[in-house]
Short mmCIF file of C-alpha atoms in Angstrom, two decimals:
data_model
loop_
_atom_site.label_atom_id
_atom_site.label_comp_id
_atom_site.label_asym_id
_atom_site.label_seq_id
_atom_site.Cartn_x
_atom_site.Cartn_y
_atom_site.Cartn_z
CA TYR A 29 186.39 -170.92 -109.90
CA ALA A 30 188.11 -167.55 -109.96
CA MET A 31 189.01 -164.58 -107.77
CA ASP A 32 189.18 -160.87 -108.41
CA VAL A 33 192.90 -160.11 -108.15
CA GLY A 34 194.00 -156.62 -109.11
CA GLY A 35 190.79 -155.95 -110.99
CA ALA A 36 191.09 -159.09 -113.14
CA LEU A 37 189.57 -162.55 -112.81
CA LEU A 38 192.22 -165.12 -111.90
CA PRO A 39 191.28 -168.81 -112.39
CA ILE A 40 191.97 -170.82 -109.22
CA ASP A 41 191.69 -174.34 -107.84
CA ILE A 42 192.10 -173.60 -104.13
CA ARG A 43 188.55 -174.77 -103.37
CA MET A 44 186.65 -177.81 -104.61
CA PRO A 45 183.93 -176.88 -107.15
CA GLY A 46 180.87 -178.63 -105.69
CA TYR A 47 179.57 -175.92 -103.37
CA PRO A 48 180.18 -173.03 -105.79
CA ALA A 49 178.24 -175.01 -108.41
CA PHE A 50 175.39 -175.52 -105.93
CA LEU A 51 175.25 -171.80 -105.11
CA ALA A 52 175.38 -170.88 -108.80
CA ALA A 53 172.43 -173.19 -109.50
CA ILE A 54 170.40 -171.72 -106.63
CA TYR A 55 171.20 -168.14 -107.70
CA TRP A 56 170.16 -168.96 -111.26
CA LEU A 57 166.90 -170.63 -110.21
CA ALA A 58 166.00 -167.95 -107.67
CA GLY A 59 167.12 -165.00 -109.75
CA LYS A 60 168.80 -163.64 -106.63
CA THR A 61 172.36 -163.61 -105.27
CA GLY A 62 174.14 -163.13 -101.98
CA PRO A 63 172.06 -162.30 -98.90
CA GLU A 64 168.88 -162.05 -100.98
CA ALA A 65 169.17 -165.75 -101.85
CA ARG A 66 169.84 -166.85 -98.26
CA LEU A 67 166.35 -168.29 -97.70
CA TRP A 68 166.59 -170.28 -100.95
CA VAL A 69 169.97 -171.73 -100.01
CA MET A 70 168.83 -172.58 -96.49
CA SER A 71 165.64 -174.23 -97.73
CA GLU A 72 167.57 -176.44 -100.16
CA GLN A 73 170.07 -177.40 -97.46
CA VAL A 74 167.23 -178.28 -95.08
CA PHE A 75 165.88 -180.61 -97.77
CA VAL A 76 169.35 -182.15 -98.24
CA ASP A 77 169.71 -182.62 -94.48
CA LEU A 78 166.32 -184.37 -94.24
CA LEU A 79 167.26 -186.58 -97.18
CA THR A 80 170.43 -187.49 -95.28
CA CYS A 81 168.26 -188.59 -92.34
CA VAL A 82 166.39 -191.02 -94.61
CA VAL A 83 169.65 -192.35 -96.10
CA THR A 84 171.05 -192.80 -92.58
CA ALA A 85 167.96 -194.75 -91.53
CA SER A 86 168.30 -196.91 -94.65
CA LEU A 87 171.91 -197.63 -93.74
CA ALA A 88 170.83 -198.71 -90.24
CA ALA A 89 168.17 -200.98 -91.76
CA THR A 90 170.72 -202.53 -94.12
CA LEU A 91 172.93 -203.35 -91.14
CA VAL A 92 169.98 -205.24 -89.68
CA PHE A 93 169.64 -207.26 -92.89
CA LEU A 94 173.35 -208.07 -92.76
CA ALA A 95 173.04 -209.24 -89.16
CA PHE A 96 169.65 -210.94 -89.07
CA GLU A 97 168.11 -211.82 -92.42
CA SER A 98 164.77 -212.75 -90.85
CA VAL A 99 164.35 -209.68 -88.66
CA ARG A 100 162.31 -206.70 -89.86
CA PRO A 101 164.27 -203.46 -89.62
CA ARG A 102 161.38 -201.08 -88.98
CA ARG A 103 162.27 -200.27 -85.37
CA VAL A 104 165.91 -199.66 -86.24
CA PHE A 105 164.93 -197.59 -89.28
CA ALA A 106 162.67 -195.40 -87.13
CA ALA A 107 165.28 -195.06 -84.38
CA ALA A 108 168.00 -193.98 -86.82
CA LEU A 109 165.62 -191.60 -88.56
CA TRP A 110 164.77 -189.83 -85.30
CA LEU A 111 168.36 -189.80 -84.07
CA ALA A 112 169.44 -188.08 -87.29
CA ALA A 113 166.43 -185.77 -87.58
CA LEU A 114 166.71 -184.49 -84.00
CA CYS A 115 170.48 -183.96 -84.08
CA PRO A 116 171.08 -180.22 -83.47
CA PHE A 117 174.66 -180.30 -84.74
CA THR A 118 173.96 -181.31 -88.31
CA ALA A 119 170.83 -179.13 -88.40
CA ASN A 120 172.83 -176.03 -87.46
CA TYR A 121 174.89 -176.22 -90.64
CA THR A 122 171.86 -175.97 -92.91
CA ALA A 123 171.83 -172.25 -92.08
CA VAL A 124 175.37 -171.38 -93.18
CA LEU A 125 177.32 -171.30 -96.44
CA LEU A 126 179.50 -174.31 -95.69
CA THR A 127 179.90 -177.71 -97.32
CA GLU A 128 179.02 -179.93 -94.35
CA THR A 129 175.36 -180.57 -95.27
CA TRP A 130 176.18 -181.84 -98.76
CA ALA A 131 179.32 -183.73 -97.70
CA THR A 132 177.34 -185.55 -95.01
CA LEU A 133 174.69 -186.61 -97.53
CA PHE A 134 177.17 -188.09 -99.99
CA THR A 135 179.11 -189.83 -97.22
CA ALA A 136 175.93 -191.44 -95.88
CA LEU A 137 174.91 -192.43 -99.42
CA ALA A 138 178.30 -194.00 -100.14
CA LEU A 139 178.16 -195.97 -96.88
CA LEU A 140 174.65 -197.20 -97.71
CA LEU A 141 175.73 -198.38 -101.17
CA MET A 142 178.74 -200.16 -99.67
CA ALA A 143 176.49 -201.95 -97.19
CA LEU A 144 174.19 -203.01 -100.04
CA GLN A 145 177.26 -204.25 -101.89
CA LEU A 146 178.05 -206.47 -98.91
CA LEU A 147 174.52 -207.89 -99.12
CA ARG A 148 175.10 -208.75 -102.77
CA PHE A 149 178.47 -210.34 -102.00
CA ARG A 150 176.60 -212.70 -99.72
CA GLY A 151 173.85 -213.29 -102.25
CA SER A 152 171.27 -211.62 -100.02
CA THR A 153 168.70 -209.00 -100.98
CA PHE A 154 167.21 -205.95 -99.34
CA CYS A 155 163.51 -206.82 -99.18
CA VAL A 156 160.71 -204.92 -97.48
CA ASP A 157 157.25 -206.53 -97.51
CA GLY A 158 158.36 -208.89 -100.26
CA VAL A 159 159.74 -206.13 -102.52
CA ASP A 160 163.41 -206.44 -103.48
CA LEU A 161 164.73 -202.90 -103.15
CA THR A 162 168.16 -203.81 -104.55
CA LEU A 163 166.54 -204.56 -107.94
CA ALA A 164 168.96 -207.43 -108.55
CA VAL A 165 171.87 -205.03 -109.12
CA LYS A 166 175.25 -206.76 -109.17
CA ALA A 167 177.60 -206.17 -106.28
CA GLU A 168 180.20 -204.51 -108.50
CA TRP A 169 177.68 -201.92 -109.69
CA PHE A 170 176.86 -201.05 -106.10
CA GLY A 171 180.60 -200.51 -105.71
CA ALA A 172 180.67 -198.23 -108.75
CA LEU A 173 177.77 -196.21 -107.37
CA ALA A 174 179.49 -196.01 -103.97
CA GLY A 175 182.65 -194.75 -105.67
CA PHE A 176 180.61 -192.20 -107.64
CA ALA A 177 178.93 -190.97 -104.44
CA THR A 178 182.37 -190.69 -102.84
CA GLY A 179 183.54 -188.66 -105.82
CA LEU A 180 180.55 -186.33 -105.53
CA GLY A 181 181.35 -185.89 -101.85
CA THR A 182 184.95 -185.09 -102.80
CA LEU A 183 183.70 -182.20 -104.94
CA PHE A 184 182.55 -180.67 -101.63
CA ARG A 185 185.19 -181.93 -99.15
CA PRO A 186 188.61 -182.94 -100.54
CA GLU A 187 189.30 -185.51 -97.79
CA THR A 188 186.25 -187.62 -98.69
CA PRO A 189 188.38 -190.24 -100.58
CA LEU A 190 189.47 -191.46 -97.14
CA LEU A 191 186.17 -193.35 -97.16
CA LEU A 192 187.17 -195.10 -100.38
CA VAL A 193 190.60 -195.98 -98.94
CA VAL A 194 189.01 -197.58 -95.87
CA ALA A 195 186.43 -199.41 -98.00
CA LEU A 196 189.08 -200.84 -100.31
CA ALA A 197 191.15 -202.02 -97.34
CA VAL A 198 188.19 -203.67 -95.55
CA LEU A 199 186.62 -205.20 -98.66
CA GLY A 200 190.02 -206.30 -99.96
CA TRP A 201 190.76 -208.19 -96.76
CA TYR A 202 187.24 -209.64 -96.76
CA LEU A 203 187.50 -210.93 -100.34
CA LEU A 204 191.06 -212.17 -99.94
CA ARG A 205 189.94 -214.40 -97.09
CA GLY A 206 187.59 -216.06 -99.55
CA ARG A 207 190.38 -216.22 -102.17
CA GLN A 208 188.22 -214.26 -104.57
CA TRP A 209 191.02 -212.48 -106.41
CA THR A 210 189.04 -211.71 -109.54
CA ARG A 211 186.12 -210.25 -107.62
CA MET A 212 188.49 -208.17 -105.50
CA PHE A 213 190.21 -206.56 -108.50
CA ARG A 214 186.88 -206.05 -110.24
CA THR A 215 185.45 -204.42 -107.11
CA PHE A 216 188.46 -202.13 -106.80
CA ALA A 217 188.21 -201.14 -110.46
CA PHE A 218 184.50 -200.35 -110.27
CA MET A 219 184.78 -198.31 -107.05
CA CYS A 220 187.81 -196.32 -108.18
CA GLY A 221 186.31 -195.88 -111.64
CA GLY A 222 183.08 -194.48 -110.20
CA CYS A 223 185.04 -191.97 -108.11
CA ALA A 224 187.18 -190.97 -111.10
CA VAL A 225 184.09 -190.35 -113.25
CA ALA A 226 182.72 -187.89 -110.71
CA LEU A 227 186.05 -186.04 -110.43
CA ALA A 228 186.95 -186.11 -114.14
CA PRO A 229 185.23 -182.81 -115.14
CA TRP A 230 187.12 -180.91 -112.43
CA ALA A 231 190.43 -182.50 -113.42
CA ILE A 232 189.80 -181.69 -117.11
CA ARG A 233 188.97 -178.09 -116.24
CA ASN A 234 192.21 -177.75 -114.29
CA ALA A 235 194.21 -179.36 -117.09
CA VAL A 236 192.74 -177.03 -119.73
CA THR A 237 192.66 -173.81 -117.69
CA LEU A 238 195.57 -174.18 -115.26
CA HIS A 239 197.65 -176.68 -117.27
CA GLU A 240 197.81 -179.16 -114.41
CA VAL A 241 195.95 -182.41 -113.72
CA GLN A 242 194.51 -181.62 -110.30
CA PHE A 243 191.73 -183.86 -108.95
CA LEU A 244 191.74 -182.32 -105.45
CA SER A 245 192.35 -178.86 -104.08
CA PRO A 246 195.96 -178.10 -103.08
CA LYS A 247 197.02 -178.83 -99.51
CA ASN A 248 197.59 -175.13 -98.81
CA ALA A 249 194.82 -172.95 -100.25
CA MET A 250 197.16 -170.28 -101.55
CA LEU A 251 197.33 -168.13 -104.67
CA PRO A 252 200.39 -168.61 -106.89
CA ASP A 253 202.17 -165.49 -105.61
CA GLU A 254 201.47 -166.14 -101.91
CA VAL A 255 203.93 -167.70 -99.44
CA ALA A 256 202.67 -171.01 -98.07
CA PRO A 257 203.09 -170.70 -94.26
CA THR A 258 204.45 -174.23 -93.81
CA GLY A 259 206.82 -173.20 -91.03
CA PHE A 260 204.13 -171.30 -89.16
CA ILE A 261 201.76 -174.27 -89.47
CA ALA A 262 204.46 -176.67 -88.23
CA TRP A 263 205.00 -174.42 -85.21
CA GLU A 264 201.26 -174.33 -84.50
CA LYS A 265 201.08 -178.12 -84.56
CA THR A 266 203.44 -178.30 -81.59
CA TRP A 267 200.98 -176.56 -79.26
CA LEU A 268 197.55 -175.91 -80.84
CA PHE A 269 194.68 -178.28 -80.05
CA ARG A 270 191.78 -176.02 -78.99
CA SER A 271 189.36 -174.39 -81.40
CA ARG A 272 189.49 -171.03 -79.63
CA ASP A 273 193.20 -170.74 -80.43
CA CYS A 274 192.36 -170.91 -84.15
CA TYR A 275 190.40 -167.66 -83.79
CA ALA A 276 193.22 -166.03 -81.82
CA VAL A 277 196.12 -167.12 -84.06
CA SER A 278 195.54 -169.36 -87.09
CA TRP A 279 192.71 -167.52 -88.82
CA LYS A 280 194.32 -164.12 -88.26
CA LEU A 281 197.38 -164.97 -90.35
CA ASN A 282 197.84 -162.52 -93.23
CA GLU A 283 194.59 -160.80 -92.23
CA GLU A 284 194.99 -159.33 -88.73
CA ALA A 285 197.66 -158.66 -86.15
CA ILE A 286 198.58 -161.62 -83.93
CA HIS A 287 199.21 -160.51 -80.36
CA LEU A 288 201.65 -162.36 -78.16
CA GLU A 289 199.31 -162.24 -75.17
CA ASP A 290 196.67 -164.16 -77.15
CA ILE A 291 198.99 -167.12 -77.62
CA PRO A 292 198.68 -169.68 -74.76
CA ALA A 293 201.64 -170.34 -72.47
CA ARG A 294 202.02 -173.93 -73.73
CA ALA A 295 203.31 -172.49 -77.03
CA PHE A 296 206.55 -171.51 -75.27
CA ASP A 297 208.94 -173.86 -73.48
CA THR A 298 211.22 -171.06 -72.29
CA GLN A 299 211.28 -167.27 -71.99
CA GLU A 300 213.90 -167.20 -74.73
CA GLU A 301 211.47 -168.98 -77.05
CA ARG A 302 208.75 -166.49 -76.19
CA ASP A 303 211.09 -163.62 -77.05
CA ARG A 304 211.90 -165.19 -80.43
CA VAL A 305 208.21 -165.45 -81.27
CA ALA A 306 207.76 -161.81 -80.27
CA MET A 307 210.60 -160.81 -82.59
CA LEU A 308 209.02 -162.73 -85.48
CA LEU A 309 205.57 -161.24 -84.88
CA GLU A 310 206.79 -157.63 -84.67
CA PRO A 311 207.57 -157.20 -88.42
CA TYR A 312 204.57 -159.35 -89.36
CA ASN A 313 202.18 -157.13 -87.39
CA ALA A 314 203.62 -154.09 -89.14
CA ASP A 315 202.50 -155.16 -92.63
CA LEU A 316 200.18 -158.16 -91.92
CA ALA A 317 202.04 -160.36 -94.41
CA LEU A 318 204.15 -163.35 -93.39
CA THR A 319 207.45 -163.31 -95.29
CA ALA A 320 209.56 -166.32 -96.22
CA GLU A 321 212.18 -165.31 -93.64
CA GLU A 322 209.61 -165.08 -90.85
CA ASP A 323 208.11 -168.40 -91.87
CA ALA A 324 211.57 -169.97 -91.75
CA GLY A 325 211.97 -168.66 -88.22
CA PHE A 326 208.77 -170.38 -87.13
CA ALA A 327 209.91 -173.56 -88.90
CA GLN A 328 213.12 -173.53 -86.85
CA LEU A 329 211.10 -173.13 -83.66
CA ALA A 330 208.92 -176.08 -84.68
CA ARG A 331 211.97 -178.30 -85.27
CA GLU A 332 213.46 -177.41 -81.91
CA ARG A 333 210.21 -177.98 -80.01
CA THR A 334 209.64 -181.32 -81.75
CA ALA A 335 213.20 -182.44 -81.02
CA ARG A 336 212.73 -181.65 -77.32
CA HIS A 337 209.33 -183.34 -77.01
CA PRO A 338 208.60 -185.60 -80.01
CA LEU A 339 205.65 -187.30 -78.28
CA ARG A 340 204.04 -183.92 -77.74
CA SER A 341 204.08 -183.13 -81.46
CA TYR A 342 203.30 -186.59 -82.81
CA LEU A 343 200.97 -188.02 -80.16
CA TRP A 344 199.64 -185.71 -77.46
CA MET A 345 198.73 -182.75 -79.66
CA PRO A 346 196.98 -184.90 -82.33
CA ALA A 347 195.14 -186.71 -79.52
CA GLY A 348 194.11 -183.36 -78.08
CA ARG A 349 192.85 -182.19 -81.48
CA ALA A 350 190.83 -185.41 -81.90
CA PHE A 351 189.34 -184.89 -78.44
CA THR A 352 188.48 -181.29 -79.32
CA MET A 353 186.75 -182.25 -82.56
CA TRP A 354 184.55 -184.88 -80.94
CA LEU A 355 183.92 -183.85 -77.33
CA THR A 356 182.99 -180.24 -77.86
CA PRO A 357 179.65 -178.43 -77.36
CA ARG A 358 179.68 -177.33 -81.05
CA ILE A 359 178.26 -173.92 -80.24
CA GLU A 360 180.39 -172.01 -82.77
CA LEU A 361 177.25 -171.17 -84.80
CA LEU A 362 175.16 -170.22 -81.77
CA PRO A 363 175.08 -167.02 -79.65
CA LEU A 364 176.78 -168.79 -76.75
CA SER A 365 180.17 -168.38 -75.11
CA GLY A 366 180.67 -172.07 -74.32
CA LYS A 367 181.84 -171.26 -70.80
CA ALA A 368 181.05 -174.06 -68.36
CA PHE A 369 183.80 -173.82 -65.71
CA PRO A 370 184.16 -172.94 -62.92
CA LEU A 371 180.69 -174.37 -62.44
CA ALA A 372 179.38 -171.96 -59.81
CA GLU A 373 180.75 -168.87 -61.53
CA ALA A 374 179.51 -169.89 -64.99
CA TRP A 375 176.05 -170.67 -63.60
CA GLU A 376 175.86 -167.29 -61.91
CA ASP A 377 177.00 -165.43 -65.05
CA ASP A 378 174.69 -167.19 -67.52
CA PRO A 379 172.86 -170.38 -66.47
CA ILE A 380 171.31 -170.92 -69.93
CA ASP A 381 174.69 -170.67 -71.64
CA GLN A 382 176.22 -173.16 -69.21
CA ALA A 383 173.27 -175.56 -69.39
CA VAL A 384 173.28 -175.66 -73.20
CA THR A 385 177.06 -176.06 -73.32
CA ILE A 386 177.13 -178.97 -70.87
CA GLY A 387 173.98 -180.44 -72.43
CA PHE A 388 175.48 -180.49 -75.92
CA VAL A 389 178.69 -182.16 -74.70
CA THR A 390 176.57 -184.73 -72.88
CA LEU A 391 174.58 -185.33 -76.07
CA VAL A 392 177.76 -186.08 -78.03
CA VAL A 393 178.84 -188.52 -75.32
CA ILE A 394 175.42 -190.23 -75.52
CA TYR A 395 175.77 -190.56 -79.30
CA LEU A 396 179.22 -192.15 -78.91
CA LEU A 397 178.11 -194.53 -76.16
CA LEU A 398 175.04 -195.64 -78.11
CA ALA A 399 177.15 -196.17 -81.23
CA ALA A 400 179.66 -198.26 -79.26
CA TRP A 401 176.83 -200.30 -77.75
CA GLY A 402 175.21 -200.84 -81.13
CA ALA A 403 178.54 -201.80 -82.73
CA GLN A 404 179.14 -204.33 -79.96
CA ARG A 405 175.72 -205.89 -80.56
CA LEU A 406 176.29 -206.10 -84.31
CA TRP A 407 179.79 -207.53 -83.86
CA ARG A 408 178.29 -210.55 -82.13
CA GLN A 409 176.64 -211.42 -85.46
CA PRO A 410 179.29 -212.53 -88.00
CA GLY A 411 177.29 -211.39 -91.01
CA ALA A 412 177.52 -207.73 -89.98
CA ARG A 413 181.16 -207.60 -88.89
CA VAL A 414 182.54 -206.39 -92.21
CA ALA A 415 180.07 -203.49 -92.23
CA VAL A 416 180.91 -202.64 -88.61
CA ALA A 417 184.61 -202.68 -89.48
CA LEU A 418 183.92 -200.36 -92.41
CA LEU A 419 181.97 -197.83 -90.35
CA ILE A 420 184.31 -197.80 -87.37
CA GLY A 421 187.36 -197.88 -89.61
CA TYR A 422 186.15 -194.80 -91.46
CA ILE A 423 185.46 -192.91 -88.23
CA VAL A 424 188.90 -193.77 -86.84
CA VAL A 425 190.85 -193.06 -90.04
CA ARG A 426 189.08 -189.77 -90.71
CA THR A 427 189.61 -188.64 -87.11
CA ALA A 428 193.29 -189.63 -87.24
CA PHE A 429 193.78 -187.72 -90.50
CA LEU A 430 192.02 -184.61 -89.28
CA SER A 431 194.02 -184.63 -86.05
CA THR A 432 197.14 -183.95 -88.14
CA LEU A 433 195.69 -180.62 -89.29
CA GLU A 434 196.62 -177.54 -87.33
CA THR A 435 193.03 -176.27 -87.09
CA PRO A 436 190.78 -178.73 -85.18
CA GLU A 437 187.35 -177.56 -86.35
CA PRO A 438 184.53 -179.65 -84.81
CA ARG A 439 182.54 -179.50 -88.07
CA TYR A 440 185.11 -181.72 -89.79
CA VAL A 441 183.75 -184.87 -88.09
CA LEU A 442 180.07 -184.15 -88.75
CA VAL A 443 180.19 -186.37 -91.84
CA CYS A 444 180.81 -189.31 -89.48
CA PHE A 445 177.47 -188.80 -87.74
CA PRO A 446 175.42 -190.96 -90.17
CA ALA A 447 177.71 -193.88 -89.28
CA LEU A 448 177.26 -193.09 -85.57
CA PHE A 449 173.48 -192.97 -85.85
CA ALA A 450 173.29 -196.16 -87.94
CA LEU A 451 175.25 -198.00 -85.25
CA ALA A 452 173.42 -196.36 -82.35
CA ALA A 453 170.04 -197.34 -83.80
CA GLN A 454 170.94 -201.03 -83.41
CA VAL A 455 170.41 -200.62 -79.68
CA PHE A 456 166.68 -200.34 -80.43
CA ALA A 457 166.49 -203.55 -82.49
CA GLY A 458 164.33 -205.30 -79.90
CA LYS A 459 164.71 -208.41 -77.75
CA GLY A 460 163.95 -210.81 -80.60
CA ALA A 461 166.94 -209.59 -82.58
CA VAL A 462 169.16 -209.86 -79.52
CA ARG A 463 168.15 -213.50 -78.96
CA THR A 464 168.84 -214.23 -82.61
CA ALA A 465 172.26 -212.61 -82.36
CA VAL A 466 173.20 -214.62 -79.28
CA ALA A 467 172.05 -217.90 -80.84
CA ARG A 468 173.96 -217.32 -84.06
CA ALA A 469 177.08 -216.13 -82.27
CA GLU A 470 177.20 -219.41 -80.35
CA LEU A 471 177.16 -221.36 -83.64
CA SER A 472 180.01 -219.41 -85.25
CA ALA A 473 183.54 -218.81 -84.12
CA GLU A 474 184.63 -217.08 -87.34
CA PRO A 475 185.55 -213.39 -86.97
CA PHE A 476 184.21 -212.56 -90.43
CA THR A 477 181.83 -214.34 -92.77
CA THR A 478 183.60 -216.06 -95.68
CA PRO A 479 182.41 -214.63 -99.00
#
């Protein structure tokens, strides 16, 4: 909540408060701080990650109830549980001081509560062995709890409200088709109210301490006296789509020298443009501080490059960043180089490195293919289509939003993995569920079930 600036504590809001609060609680309970508390922090995050696996499996089981009310979800529950528990990508982040483990839990929990809300809209229950696990809670209260879980996730990752935006759009369309205006407005109020309750303490703190009503962290995490590098970022967006370039350029800004030879050739359309970048970097490298004049120079370069190739800036680069975030080996936390090509050379240099790199990319592709297959199977059952639209809509919207950022970090899409696993697990529903789906699909031509 503060930084040491010039020997004095300066209150800040450049980071959301959830993870600092978590670390403070662990330090207080353990009586240790910093590296000495590492094992405590890791152990707690392992527990959170395993809890996320159970929530993900519950989400997959709820999708089964939405699709086939008479089918037991045990096989799907077990499949989703193992898919989530054996995922190396989410497990890796339990060992580092980053927000992904907690953000993934609250995203999965919010999705589960939204799916249960859909069950209540339909008048159905979530029963296992005759026990109603929904406890007769009204649909609107499930919405409030989903909004609250979204708010808790926002305290860790500021873009989490994208889930609420997608949910309101999907549920709004669903309820409008049934002409349930009152229920729609009540649902919106409960979901938004739940999110606001979770964020209210942070907003009140900012209003009292910083004299501004700030629910989220600022777009540019800068101190008040720092220059926001908007021009530099705009220039990066015209060429940057690979994670490795973030290490060479983006994350060196105002910290280390940025060398022209580390910038890829696609960042320059002409030799004259390359010379202009060199001229801008020369004074920056002298004092390692980007000035307003230098930032304006990069902004002019960004405008010129966008004017020459608008599709490059607005379509191809965002598509490249989306591709990077999803189809990557995700070895940034592992002692691997990620080199896979040329195949023969990489195999000769380090066969284990190459095998793990290619294997992890293949694993991501398998996850995506299984999720697409499971979504297709669920879509054939009208009762589950709203939930499928919600899950896929969230994945697409979040990916599209993140592709507009200049730094395509693969960890940003990890919170989508519970949705992937819940859909992928439907592939293991069994032949009986498939026959039920086919039979019901033949009796209904409606794209969505009327509320």
